[in-house]
Coordinates of C-alpha atoms in Angstrom, one line a residue:
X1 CA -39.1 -55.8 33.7
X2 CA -38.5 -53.1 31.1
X3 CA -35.1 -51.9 30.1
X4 CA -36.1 -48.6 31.8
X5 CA -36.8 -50.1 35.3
X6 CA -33.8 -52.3 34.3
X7 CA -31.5 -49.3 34.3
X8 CA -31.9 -46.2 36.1
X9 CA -32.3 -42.8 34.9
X10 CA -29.3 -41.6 36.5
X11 CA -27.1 -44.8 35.0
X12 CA -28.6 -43.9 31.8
X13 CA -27.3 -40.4 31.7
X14 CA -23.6 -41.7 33.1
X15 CA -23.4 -44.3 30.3
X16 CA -23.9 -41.7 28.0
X17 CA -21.5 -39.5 29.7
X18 CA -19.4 -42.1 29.0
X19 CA -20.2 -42.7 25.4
X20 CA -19.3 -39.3 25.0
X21 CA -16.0 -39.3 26.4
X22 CA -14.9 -42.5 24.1
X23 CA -16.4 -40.5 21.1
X24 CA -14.0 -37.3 21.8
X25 CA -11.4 -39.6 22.7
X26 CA -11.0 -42.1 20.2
X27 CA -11.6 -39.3 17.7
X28 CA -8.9 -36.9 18.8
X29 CA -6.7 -40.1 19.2
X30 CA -7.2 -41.0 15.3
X31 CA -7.1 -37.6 14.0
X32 CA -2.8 -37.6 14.9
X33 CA -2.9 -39.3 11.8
X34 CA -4.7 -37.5 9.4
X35 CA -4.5 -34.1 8.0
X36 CA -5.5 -31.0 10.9
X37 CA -8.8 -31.0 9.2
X38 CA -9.5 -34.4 10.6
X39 CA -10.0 -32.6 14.1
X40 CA -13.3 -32.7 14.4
X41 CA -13.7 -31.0 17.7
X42 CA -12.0 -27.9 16.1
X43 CA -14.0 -28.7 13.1
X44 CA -17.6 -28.6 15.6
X45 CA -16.1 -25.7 17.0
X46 CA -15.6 -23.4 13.9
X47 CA -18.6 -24.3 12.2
X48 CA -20.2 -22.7 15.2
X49 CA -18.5 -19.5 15.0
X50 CA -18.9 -19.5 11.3
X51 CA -22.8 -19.6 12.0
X52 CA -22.8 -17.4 15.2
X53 CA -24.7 -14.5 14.2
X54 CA -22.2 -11.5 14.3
X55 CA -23.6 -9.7 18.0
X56 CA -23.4 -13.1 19.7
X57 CA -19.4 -13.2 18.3
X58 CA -19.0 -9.9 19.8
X59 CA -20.8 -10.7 23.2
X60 CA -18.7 -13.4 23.2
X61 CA -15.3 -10.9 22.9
X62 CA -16.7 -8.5 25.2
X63 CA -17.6 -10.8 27.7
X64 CA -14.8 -13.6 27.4
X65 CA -11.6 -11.2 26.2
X66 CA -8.8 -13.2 24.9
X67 CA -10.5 -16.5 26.8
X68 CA -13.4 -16.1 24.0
X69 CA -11.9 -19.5 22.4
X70 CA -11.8 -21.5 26.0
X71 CA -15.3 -20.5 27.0
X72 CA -16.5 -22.4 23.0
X73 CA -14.0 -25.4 23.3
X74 CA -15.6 -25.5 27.1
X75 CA -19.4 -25.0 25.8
X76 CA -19.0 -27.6 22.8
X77 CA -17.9 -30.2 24.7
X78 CA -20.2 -29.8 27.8
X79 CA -23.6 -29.6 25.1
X80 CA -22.1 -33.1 23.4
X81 CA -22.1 -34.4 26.7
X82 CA -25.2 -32.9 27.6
X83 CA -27.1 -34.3 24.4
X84 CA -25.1 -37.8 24.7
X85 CA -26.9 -38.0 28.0
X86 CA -30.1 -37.1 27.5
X87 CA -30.4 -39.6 24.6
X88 CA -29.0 -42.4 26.3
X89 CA -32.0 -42.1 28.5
X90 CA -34.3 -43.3 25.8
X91 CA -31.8 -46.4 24.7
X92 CA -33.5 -49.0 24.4
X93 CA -32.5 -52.4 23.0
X94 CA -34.7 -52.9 20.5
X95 CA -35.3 -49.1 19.9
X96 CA -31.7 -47.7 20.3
X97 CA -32.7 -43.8 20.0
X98 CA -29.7 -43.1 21.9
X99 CA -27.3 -44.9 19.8
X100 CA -29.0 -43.1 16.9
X101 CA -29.0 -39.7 18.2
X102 CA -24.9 -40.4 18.8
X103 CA -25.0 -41.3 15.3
X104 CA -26.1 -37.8 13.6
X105 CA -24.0 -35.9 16.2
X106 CA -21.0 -38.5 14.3
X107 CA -22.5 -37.1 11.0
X108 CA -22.5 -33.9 11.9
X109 CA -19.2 -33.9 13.3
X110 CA -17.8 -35.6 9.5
X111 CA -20.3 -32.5 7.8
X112 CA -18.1 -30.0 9.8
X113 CA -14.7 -31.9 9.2
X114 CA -15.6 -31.7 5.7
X115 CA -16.5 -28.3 5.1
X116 CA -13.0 -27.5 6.3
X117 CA -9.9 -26.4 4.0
X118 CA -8.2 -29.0 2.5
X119 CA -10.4 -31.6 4.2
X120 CA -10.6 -35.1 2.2
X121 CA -13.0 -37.8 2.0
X122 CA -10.4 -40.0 4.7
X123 CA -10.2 -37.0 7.1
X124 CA -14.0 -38.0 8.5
X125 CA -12.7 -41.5 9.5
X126 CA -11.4 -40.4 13.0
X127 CA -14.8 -39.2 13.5
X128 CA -16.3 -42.7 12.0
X129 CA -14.5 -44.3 14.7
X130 CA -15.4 -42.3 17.8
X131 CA -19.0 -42.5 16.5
X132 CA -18.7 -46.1 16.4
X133 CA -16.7 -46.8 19.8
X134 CA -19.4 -44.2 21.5
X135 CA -22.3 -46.6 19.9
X136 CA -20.7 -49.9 21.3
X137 CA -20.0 -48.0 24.8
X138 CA -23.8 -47.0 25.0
X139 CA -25.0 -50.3 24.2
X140 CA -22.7 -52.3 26.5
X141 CA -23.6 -49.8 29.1
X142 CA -27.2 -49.8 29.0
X143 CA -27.7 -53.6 28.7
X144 CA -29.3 -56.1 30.5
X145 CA -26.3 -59.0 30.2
X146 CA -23.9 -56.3 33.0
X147 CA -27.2 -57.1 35.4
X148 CA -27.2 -60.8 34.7
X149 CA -23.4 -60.6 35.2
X150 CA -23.4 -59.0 38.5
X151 CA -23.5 -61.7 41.2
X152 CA -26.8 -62.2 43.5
X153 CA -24.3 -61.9 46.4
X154 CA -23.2 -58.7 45.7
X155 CA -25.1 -55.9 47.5
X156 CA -25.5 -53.3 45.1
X157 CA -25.8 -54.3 41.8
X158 CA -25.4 -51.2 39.8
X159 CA -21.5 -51.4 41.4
X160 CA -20.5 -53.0 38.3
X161 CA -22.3 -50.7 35.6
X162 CA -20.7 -48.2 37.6
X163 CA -17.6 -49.0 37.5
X164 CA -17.6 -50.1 33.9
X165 CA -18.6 -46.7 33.3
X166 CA -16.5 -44.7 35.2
X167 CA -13.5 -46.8 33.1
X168 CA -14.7 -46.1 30.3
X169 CA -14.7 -42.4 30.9
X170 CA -11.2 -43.2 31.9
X171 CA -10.2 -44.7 28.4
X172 CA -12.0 -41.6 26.9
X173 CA -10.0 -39.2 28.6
X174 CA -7.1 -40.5 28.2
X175 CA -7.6 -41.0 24.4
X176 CA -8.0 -37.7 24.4
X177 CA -4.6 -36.9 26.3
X178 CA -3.1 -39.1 24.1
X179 CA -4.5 -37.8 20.8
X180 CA -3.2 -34.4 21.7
X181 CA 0.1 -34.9 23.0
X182 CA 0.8 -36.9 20.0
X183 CA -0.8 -34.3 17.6
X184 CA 1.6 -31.9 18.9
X185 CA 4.2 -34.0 18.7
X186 CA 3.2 -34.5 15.0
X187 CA 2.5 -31.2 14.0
X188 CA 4.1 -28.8 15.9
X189 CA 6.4 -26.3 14.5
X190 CA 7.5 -24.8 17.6
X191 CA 11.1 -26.4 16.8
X192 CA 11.4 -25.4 13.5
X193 CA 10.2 -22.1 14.4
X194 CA 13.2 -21.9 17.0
X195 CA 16.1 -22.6 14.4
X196 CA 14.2 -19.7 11.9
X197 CA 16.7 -16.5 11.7
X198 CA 15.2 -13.5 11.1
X199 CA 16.1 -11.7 7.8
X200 CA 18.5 -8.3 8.5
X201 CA 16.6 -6.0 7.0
X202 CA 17.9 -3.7 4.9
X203 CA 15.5 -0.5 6.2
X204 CA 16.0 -1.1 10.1
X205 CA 13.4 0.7 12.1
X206 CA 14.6 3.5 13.8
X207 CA 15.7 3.2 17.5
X208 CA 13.4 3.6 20.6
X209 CA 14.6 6.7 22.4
X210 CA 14.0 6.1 25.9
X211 CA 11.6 9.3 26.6
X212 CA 9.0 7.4 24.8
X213 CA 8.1 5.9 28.2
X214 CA 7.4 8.4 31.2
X215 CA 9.7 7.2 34.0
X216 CA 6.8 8.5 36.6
X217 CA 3.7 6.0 36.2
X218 CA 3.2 2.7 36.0
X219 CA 2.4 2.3 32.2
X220 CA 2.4 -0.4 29.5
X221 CA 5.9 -1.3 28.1
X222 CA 6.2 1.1 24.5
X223 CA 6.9 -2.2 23.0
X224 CA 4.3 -5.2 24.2
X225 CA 6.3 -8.4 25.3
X226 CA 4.9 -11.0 22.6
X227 CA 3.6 -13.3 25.8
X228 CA 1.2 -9.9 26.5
X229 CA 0.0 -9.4 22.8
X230 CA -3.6 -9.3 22.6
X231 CA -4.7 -12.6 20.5
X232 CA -8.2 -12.1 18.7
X233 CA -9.2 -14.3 16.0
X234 CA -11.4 -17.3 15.0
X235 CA -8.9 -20.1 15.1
X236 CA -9.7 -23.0 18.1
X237 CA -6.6 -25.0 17.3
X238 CA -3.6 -22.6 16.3
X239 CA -2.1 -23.5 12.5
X240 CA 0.7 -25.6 12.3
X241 CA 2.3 -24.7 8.9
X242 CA 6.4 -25.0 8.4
X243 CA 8.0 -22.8 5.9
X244 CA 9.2 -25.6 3.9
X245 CA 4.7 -26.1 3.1
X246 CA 3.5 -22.7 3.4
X247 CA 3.1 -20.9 -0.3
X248 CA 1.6 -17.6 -0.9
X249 CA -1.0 -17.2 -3.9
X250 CA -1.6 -14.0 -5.1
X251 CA -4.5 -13.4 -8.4
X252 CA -7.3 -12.3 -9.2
X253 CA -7.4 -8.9 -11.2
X254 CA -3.9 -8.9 -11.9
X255 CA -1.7 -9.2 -15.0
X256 CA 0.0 -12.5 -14.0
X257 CA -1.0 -14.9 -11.3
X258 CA 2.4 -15.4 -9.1
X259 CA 2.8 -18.4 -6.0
X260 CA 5.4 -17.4 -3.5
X261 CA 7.4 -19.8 -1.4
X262 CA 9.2 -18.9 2.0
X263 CA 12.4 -19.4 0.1
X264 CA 11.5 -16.4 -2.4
X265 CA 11.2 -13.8 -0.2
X266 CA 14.5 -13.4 0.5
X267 CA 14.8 -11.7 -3.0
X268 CA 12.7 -9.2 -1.8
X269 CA 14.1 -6.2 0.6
X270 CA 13.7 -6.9 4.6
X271 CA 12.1 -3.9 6.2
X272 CA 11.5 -3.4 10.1
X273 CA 9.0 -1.4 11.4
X274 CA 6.9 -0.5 15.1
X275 CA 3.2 -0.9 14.5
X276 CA 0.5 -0.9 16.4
X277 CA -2.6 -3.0 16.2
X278 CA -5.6 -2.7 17.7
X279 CA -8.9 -5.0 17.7
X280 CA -12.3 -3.2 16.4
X281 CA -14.3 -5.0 19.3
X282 CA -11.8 -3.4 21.5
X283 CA -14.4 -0.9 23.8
X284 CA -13.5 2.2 25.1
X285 CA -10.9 2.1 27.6
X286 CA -9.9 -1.5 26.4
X287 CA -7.1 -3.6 26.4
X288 CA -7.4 -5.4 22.8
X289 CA -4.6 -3.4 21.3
X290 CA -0.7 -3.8 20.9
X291 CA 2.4 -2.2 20.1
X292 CA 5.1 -4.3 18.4
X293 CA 8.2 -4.2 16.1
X294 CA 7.7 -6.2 13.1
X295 CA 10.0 -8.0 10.7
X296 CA 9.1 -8.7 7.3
X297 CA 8.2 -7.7 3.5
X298 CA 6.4 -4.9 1.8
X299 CA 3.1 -6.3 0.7
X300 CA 3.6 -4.0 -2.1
X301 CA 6.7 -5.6 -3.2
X302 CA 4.9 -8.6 -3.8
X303 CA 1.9 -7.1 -5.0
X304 CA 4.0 -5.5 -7.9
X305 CA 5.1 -8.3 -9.4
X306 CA 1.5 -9.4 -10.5
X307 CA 0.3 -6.5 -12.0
X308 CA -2.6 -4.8 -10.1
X309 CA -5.3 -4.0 -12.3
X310 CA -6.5 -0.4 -12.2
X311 CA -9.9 -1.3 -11.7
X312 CA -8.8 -3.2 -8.8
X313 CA -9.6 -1.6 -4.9
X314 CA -9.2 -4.8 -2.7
X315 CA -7.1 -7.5 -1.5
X316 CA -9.7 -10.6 -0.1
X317 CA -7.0 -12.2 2.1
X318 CA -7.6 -15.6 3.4
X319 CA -5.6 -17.7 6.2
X320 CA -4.4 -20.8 6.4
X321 CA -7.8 -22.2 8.0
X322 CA -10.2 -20.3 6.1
X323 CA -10.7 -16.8 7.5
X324 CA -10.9 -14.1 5.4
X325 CA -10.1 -10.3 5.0
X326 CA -10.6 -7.5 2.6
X327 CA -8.3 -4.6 2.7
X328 CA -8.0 -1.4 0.5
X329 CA -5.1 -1.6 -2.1
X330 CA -4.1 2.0 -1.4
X331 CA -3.5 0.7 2.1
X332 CA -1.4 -2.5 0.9
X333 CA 0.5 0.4 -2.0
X334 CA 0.9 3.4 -0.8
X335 CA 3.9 4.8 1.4
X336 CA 2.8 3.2 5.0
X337 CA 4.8 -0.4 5.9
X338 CA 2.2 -2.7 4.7
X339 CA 4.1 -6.0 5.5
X340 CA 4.1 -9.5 5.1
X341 CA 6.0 -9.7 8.6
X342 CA 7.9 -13.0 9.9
X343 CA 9.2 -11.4 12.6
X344 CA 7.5 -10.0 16.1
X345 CA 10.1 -8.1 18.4
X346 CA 13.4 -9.7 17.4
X347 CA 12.4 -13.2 16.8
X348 CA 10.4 -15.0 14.2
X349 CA 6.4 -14.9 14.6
X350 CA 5.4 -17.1 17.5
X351 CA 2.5 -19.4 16.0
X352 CA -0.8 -18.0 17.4
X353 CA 0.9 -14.5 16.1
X354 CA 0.9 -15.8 12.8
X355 CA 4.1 -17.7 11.9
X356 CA 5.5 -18.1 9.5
X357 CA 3.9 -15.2 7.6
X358 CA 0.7 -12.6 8.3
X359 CA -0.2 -9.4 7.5
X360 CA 0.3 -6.3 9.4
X361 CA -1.5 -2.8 7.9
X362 CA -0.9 0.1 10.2
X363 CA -3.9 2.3 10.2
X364 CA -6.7 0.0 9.9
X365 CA -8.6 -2.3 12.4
X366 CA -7.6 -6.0 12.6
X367 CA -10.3 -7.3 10.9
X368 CA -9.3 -5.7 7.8
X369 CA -5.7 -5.6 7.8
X370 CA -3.9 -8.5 9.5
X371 CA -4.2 -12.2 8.4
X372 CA -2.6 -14.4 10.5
X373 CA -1.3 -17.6 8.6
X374 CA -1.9 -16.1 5.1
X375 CA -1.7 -18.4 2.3
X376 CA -3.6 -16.6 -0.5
X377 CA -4.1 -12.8 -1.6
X378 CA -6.7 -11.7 -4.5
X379 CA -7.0 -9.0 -6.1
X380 CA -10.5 -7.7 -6.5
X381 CA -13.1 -5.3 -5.6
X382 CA -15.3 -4.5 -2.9
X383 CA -18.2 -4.7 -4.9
X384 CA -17.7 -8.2 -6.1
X385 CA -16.6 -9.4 -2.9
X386 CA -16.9 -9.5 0.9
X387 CA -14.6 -11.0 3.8
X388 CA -15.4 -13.0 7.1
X389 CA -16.6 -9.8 9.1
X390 CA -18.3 -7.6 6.4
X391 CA -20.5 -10.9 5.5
X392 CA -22.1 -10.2 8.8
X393 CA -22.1 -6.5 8.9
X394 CA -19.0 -4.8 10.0
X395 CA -17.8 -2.0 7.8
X396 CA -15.7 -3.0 4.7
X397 CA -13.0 -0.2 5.4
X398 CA -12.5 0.4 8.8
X399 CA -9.9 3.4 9.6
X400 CA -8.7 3.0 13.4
X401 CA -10.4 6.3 15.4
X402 CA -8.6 8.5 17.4
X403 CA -8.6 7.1 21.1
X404 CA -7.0 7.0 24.4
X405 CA -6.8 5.1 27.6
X406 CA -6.3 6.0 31.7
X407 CA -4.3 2.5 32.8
X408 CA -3.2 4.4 36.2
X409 CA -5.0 5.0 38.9
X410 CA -7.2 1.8 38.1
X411 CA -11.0 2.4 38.2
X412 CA -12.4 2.5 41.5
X413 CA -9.1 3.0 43.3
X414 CA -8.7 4.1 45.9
X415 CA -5.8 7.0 46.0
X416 CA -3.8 9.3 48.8
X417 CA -4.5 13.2 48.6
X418 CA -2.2 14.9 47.0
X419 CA 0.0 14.4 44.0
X420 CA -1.2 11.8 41.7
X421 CA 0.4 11.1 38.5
X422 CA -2.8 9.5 36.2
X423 CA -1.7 7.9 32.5
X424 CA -2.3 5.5 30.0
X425 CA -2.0 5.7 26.2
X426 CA -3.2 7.0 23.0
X427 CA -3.7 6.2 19.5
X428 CA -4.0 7.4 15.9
X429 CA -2.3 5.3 13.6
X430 CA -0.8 6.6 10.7
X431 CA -2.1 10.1 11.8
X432 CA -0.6 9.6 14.8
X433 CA -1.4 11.9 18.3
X434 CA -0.4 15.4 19.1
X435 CA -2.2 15.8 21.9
X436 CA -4.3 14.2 24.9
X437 CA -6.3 15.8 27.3
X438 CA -7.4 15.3 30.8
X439 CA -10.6 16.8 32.7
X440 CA -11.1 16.2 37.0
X441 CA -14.9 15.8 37.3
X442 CA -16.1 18.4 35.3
X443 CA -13.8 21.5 35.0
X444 CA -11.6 22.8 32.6
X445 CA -9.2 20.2 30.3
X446 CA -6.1 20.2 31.3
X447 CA -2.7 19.1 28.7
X448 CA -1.0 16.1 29.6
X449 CA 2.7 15.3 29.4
X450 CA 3.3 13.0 26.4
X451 CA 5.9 10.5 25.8
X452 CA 8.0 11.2 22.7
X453 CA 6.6 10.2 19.4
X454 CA 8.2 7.3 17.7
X455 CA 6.3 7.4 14.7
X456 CA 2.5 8.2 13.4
X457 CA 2.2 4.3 12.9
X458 CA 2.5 3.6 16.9
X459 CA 0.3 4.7 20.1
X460 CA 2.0 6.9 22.1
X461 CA 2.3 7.7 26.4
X462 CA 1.1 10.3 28.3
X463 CA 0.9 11.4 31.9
X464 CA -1.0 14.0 33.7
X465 CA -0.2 15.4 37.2
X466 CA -3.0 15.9 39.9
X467 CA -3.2 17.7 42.8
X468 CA -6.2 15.1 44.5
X469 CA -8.5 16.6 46.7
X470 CA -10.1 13.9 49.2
X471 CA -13.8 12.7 48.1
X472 CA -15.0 10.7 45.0
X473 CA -13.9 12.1 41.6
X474 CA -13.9 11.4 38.1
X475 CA -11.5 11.9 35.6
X476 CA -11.7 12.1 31.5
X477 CA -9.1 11.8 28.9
X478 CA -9.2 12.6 25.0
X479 CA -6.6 12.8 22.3
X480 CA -6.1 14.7 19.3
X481 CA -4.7 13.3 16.2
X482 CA -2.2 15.1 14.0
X483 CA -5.0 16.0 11.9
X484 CA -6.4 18.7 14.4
X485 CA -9.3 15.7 14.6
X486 CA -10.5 15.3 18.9
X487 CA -11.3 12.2 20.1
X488 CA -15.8 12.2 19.8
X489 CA -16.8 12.4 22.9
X490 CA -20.3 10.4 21.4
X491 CA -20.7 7.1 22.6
X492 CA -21.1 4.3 19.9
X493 CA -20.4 0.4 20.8
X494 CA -17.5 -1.3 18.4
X495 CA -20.0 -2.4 15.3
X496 CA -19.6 -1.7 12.5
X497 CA -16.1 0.3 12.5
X498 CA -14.6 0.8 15.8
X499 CA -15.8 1.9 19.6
X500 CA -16.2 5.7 20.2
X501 CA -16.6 7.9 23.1
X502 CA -13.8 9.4 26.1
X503 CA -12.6 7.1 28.4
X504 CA -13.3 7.7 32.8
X505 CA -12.8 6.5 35.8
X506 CA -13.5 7.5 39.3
X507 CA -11.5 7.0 41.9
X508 CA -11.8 7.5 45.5
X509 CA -9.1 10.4 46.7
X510 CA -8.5 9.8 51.4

């Protein structure tokens, strides 16, 4: 009887199932104990954004939101399983093609933990050993000798196979548990973090008078809560770096190459400042931007020391886990609050913000301006160099565009006639906003109230009063900057340099 007719399809695919569960498991188990790098899941993970082509990433963001990193952990895992069982269907045991297959997705897996930074030669051995427990799991699972065990009494003699297999998914799984619990336990910084005190900084922002936030509507808080920050970026597993490790290299075209500690930038002033960020991939009408106050550094402080060449125009920044930005000099020099910020709204950066240290650049998008976990800074050009994005053809300077947002009534609301108070926000950072305006279906614009104006650096509130008339109706809202410059009413999708067009919604008025 062949192994085939031996072994059904179905117990086949389970065993490999199961192989694939010891791989992830044992490997996330062993990787507590090397370097981060030694994650090979993560590692998997990233080398599939890395070779994502750009409109797939931002499918992904517009699809997925904030949950774009869940949806990729979620699909890696469920195409390993997937391939695991589909190969174990052609184990055989003198022709194990399933055991091989297992065994390039374990090379594969040590290619990606390699290409990582700061990955060694001993980081792939985690990896080594779920490939190798996923192998013996297959083969035990898919052999003949579990038959020949099973005794002739018992009435189903695939209940042992199953069993064995449904443990084994069992030890997998719990590996796994195991291997993360203790990485955090490891690793984590969330203590450290906790005992950090904020510098006092010596230029403390300027208070938040309390007309900045129209007492009538329902609107976002002037300041985001650091819980409801937006988080975009490409990191599956959020850094882990104390301040006692993290060092800041800055060189490149500059006079003097110059490595900062944590402990060194307290000879530098402490600044404070509200900034808003915003994401590029945020659409029109979208939630991927932020308002918070930020503790930290002027970038241009440390620039200084070095000695910018000239002939220098950018700064290729680069995280802690490999991701890289450019950003103008004259945006990291000139008067606006570049910082190197430790702090988010009173307390030091929480960790998938950045801490200890990242970049915030008010008047650019993201993806130009604010490194999260920055460990190195050089000084270059544009022309000799590109960063993560512009490599797959976002713009290389990316000025945030004038916009604005209806957050109240919701979109397809349904709304009592009469007074309605309709609001939301608007932006222009480091132009700031002077006006927005709002249009019912299609008559005349209309001003809105706005909230006071902190500062041009920060989006700012509005609210417009409606006198609702029952029936369908949609309503329009643009801003103008401080420039004189309206909001484009010309559609254009976030690639290469920012979303464009005026935001609507319709409601239904009873």
């Amino acid at each position: 009887m062949t192994d085939m007719a031996q072994t059904t399809i179905g117990a086949r695919m389970g065993a490999g199932l199961a192989a694939a569960a010891v791989a992830l498991g044992v490997t996330q188990l062993a990787a507590a104990f090397f370097s981060p790098a030694a994650d090979s899941r993560t590692a998997v993970g990233t080398s599939v954004i890395n070779l994502t082509p750009g409109p797939v990433k931002e499918w992904a963001i517009q699809t997925f939101g904030t949950a774009d990193k869940t949806f990729l952990t979620v699909m890696v895992l469920v195409v390993i399983g997937a391939v695991a069982a589909i190969s174990a269907i052609w184990e055989r045991s003198r022709v194990p093609l399933g055991s091989v297959m297992i065994a390039v997705l374990g090379l594969l897996g040590s290619l990606a933990v390699l290409s990582r930074p700061g990955s060694g030669p001993l980081d792939v051995i985690p990896t080594a050993l779920g490939t190798a427990g996923a192998i013996a799991t297959l083969r035990l699972l898919t052999s003949d000798r579990i038959r020949e065990q099973t005794p002739a009494e018992t009435p189903d003699p695939g209940r042992r196979r199953s069993l064995l297999t449904l443990g084994f998914v069992g030890i997998g799984a719990l590996s796994g548990v195991a291997g993360t619990v203790l990485t955090r336990q490891r690793r984590s910084v969330a203590g450290e973090r906790d005992s950090f005190a904020l510098p006092k900084p010596a230029s403390p922002a300027p208070p938040i008078p309390p007309d900045v936030q129209p007492g009538d509507a329902a609107l976002p808080s002037f300041i985001t809560p650091n819980e409801d920050f937006y988080r975009i970026d490409t990191a599956l597993t959020v850094p882990q770096i104390s301040r006692a490790d993290w060092k800041l290299r800055i060189h490149g075209m500059v006079d003097r190459e110059i490595t900062y500690t944590f402990a060194d930038l307290e000879q530098f002033e402490a600044v404070q400042a509200a900034v808003t960020l915003a994401c590029v991939s945020n659409p029109v009408g979208g939630n991927l931007i932020s308002n918070a106050m930020w503790t930290g550094y002027r970038i241009r402080d440390l620039l200084q020391r070095s000695g910018i060449s000239p002939d220098a125009d950018m700064v290729l920044s680069s995280s802690s886990d490999g991701f890289t930005v450019g950003t103008p000099v004259e945006a990291l020099t000139d008067g606006r609050d570049s910082l190197l910020a430790v702090g988010m709204n009173g307390v030091p950066l929480p960790v998938e913000h950045g801490y200890p240290a990242r970049m915030v650049v008010p008047g650019l998008y993201g993806f130009v301006s604010a490194t999260k976990w920055v460990v190195d800074m050089e000084v270059t050009r544009f022309d000799r160099a590109q960063a993560y994005w512009t490599m797959r053809g976002w713009s290389a300077q990316a000025p945030i565009k004038t916009q604005s947002r209806i957050d109240v009534p919701r979109s397809g609301q349904r709304v009592a006639a009469g007074p309605v108070t309709v609001g939301g926000v608007a932006w222009a950072q480091h132009r700031g906003v002077k006006a927005v305006d709002v249009r019912i279906d299609d008559g005349p614009w209309q001003p809105a109230t706005l909230g006071a104006a902190y500062s041009n650096d920060t989006w700012r509130l509005w609210t417009f009063d409606w006198q609702a008339t029952p029936g369908a109706h949609r309503v329009t809202a643009r801003a103008t900057d401080n420039t004189g410059a309206v909001q484009t009413e010309e559609p254009s999708s976030p690639a290469p340099d920012g979303a464009t067009g005026w935001p609507s919604i319709t409601v239904e008025v009873r």
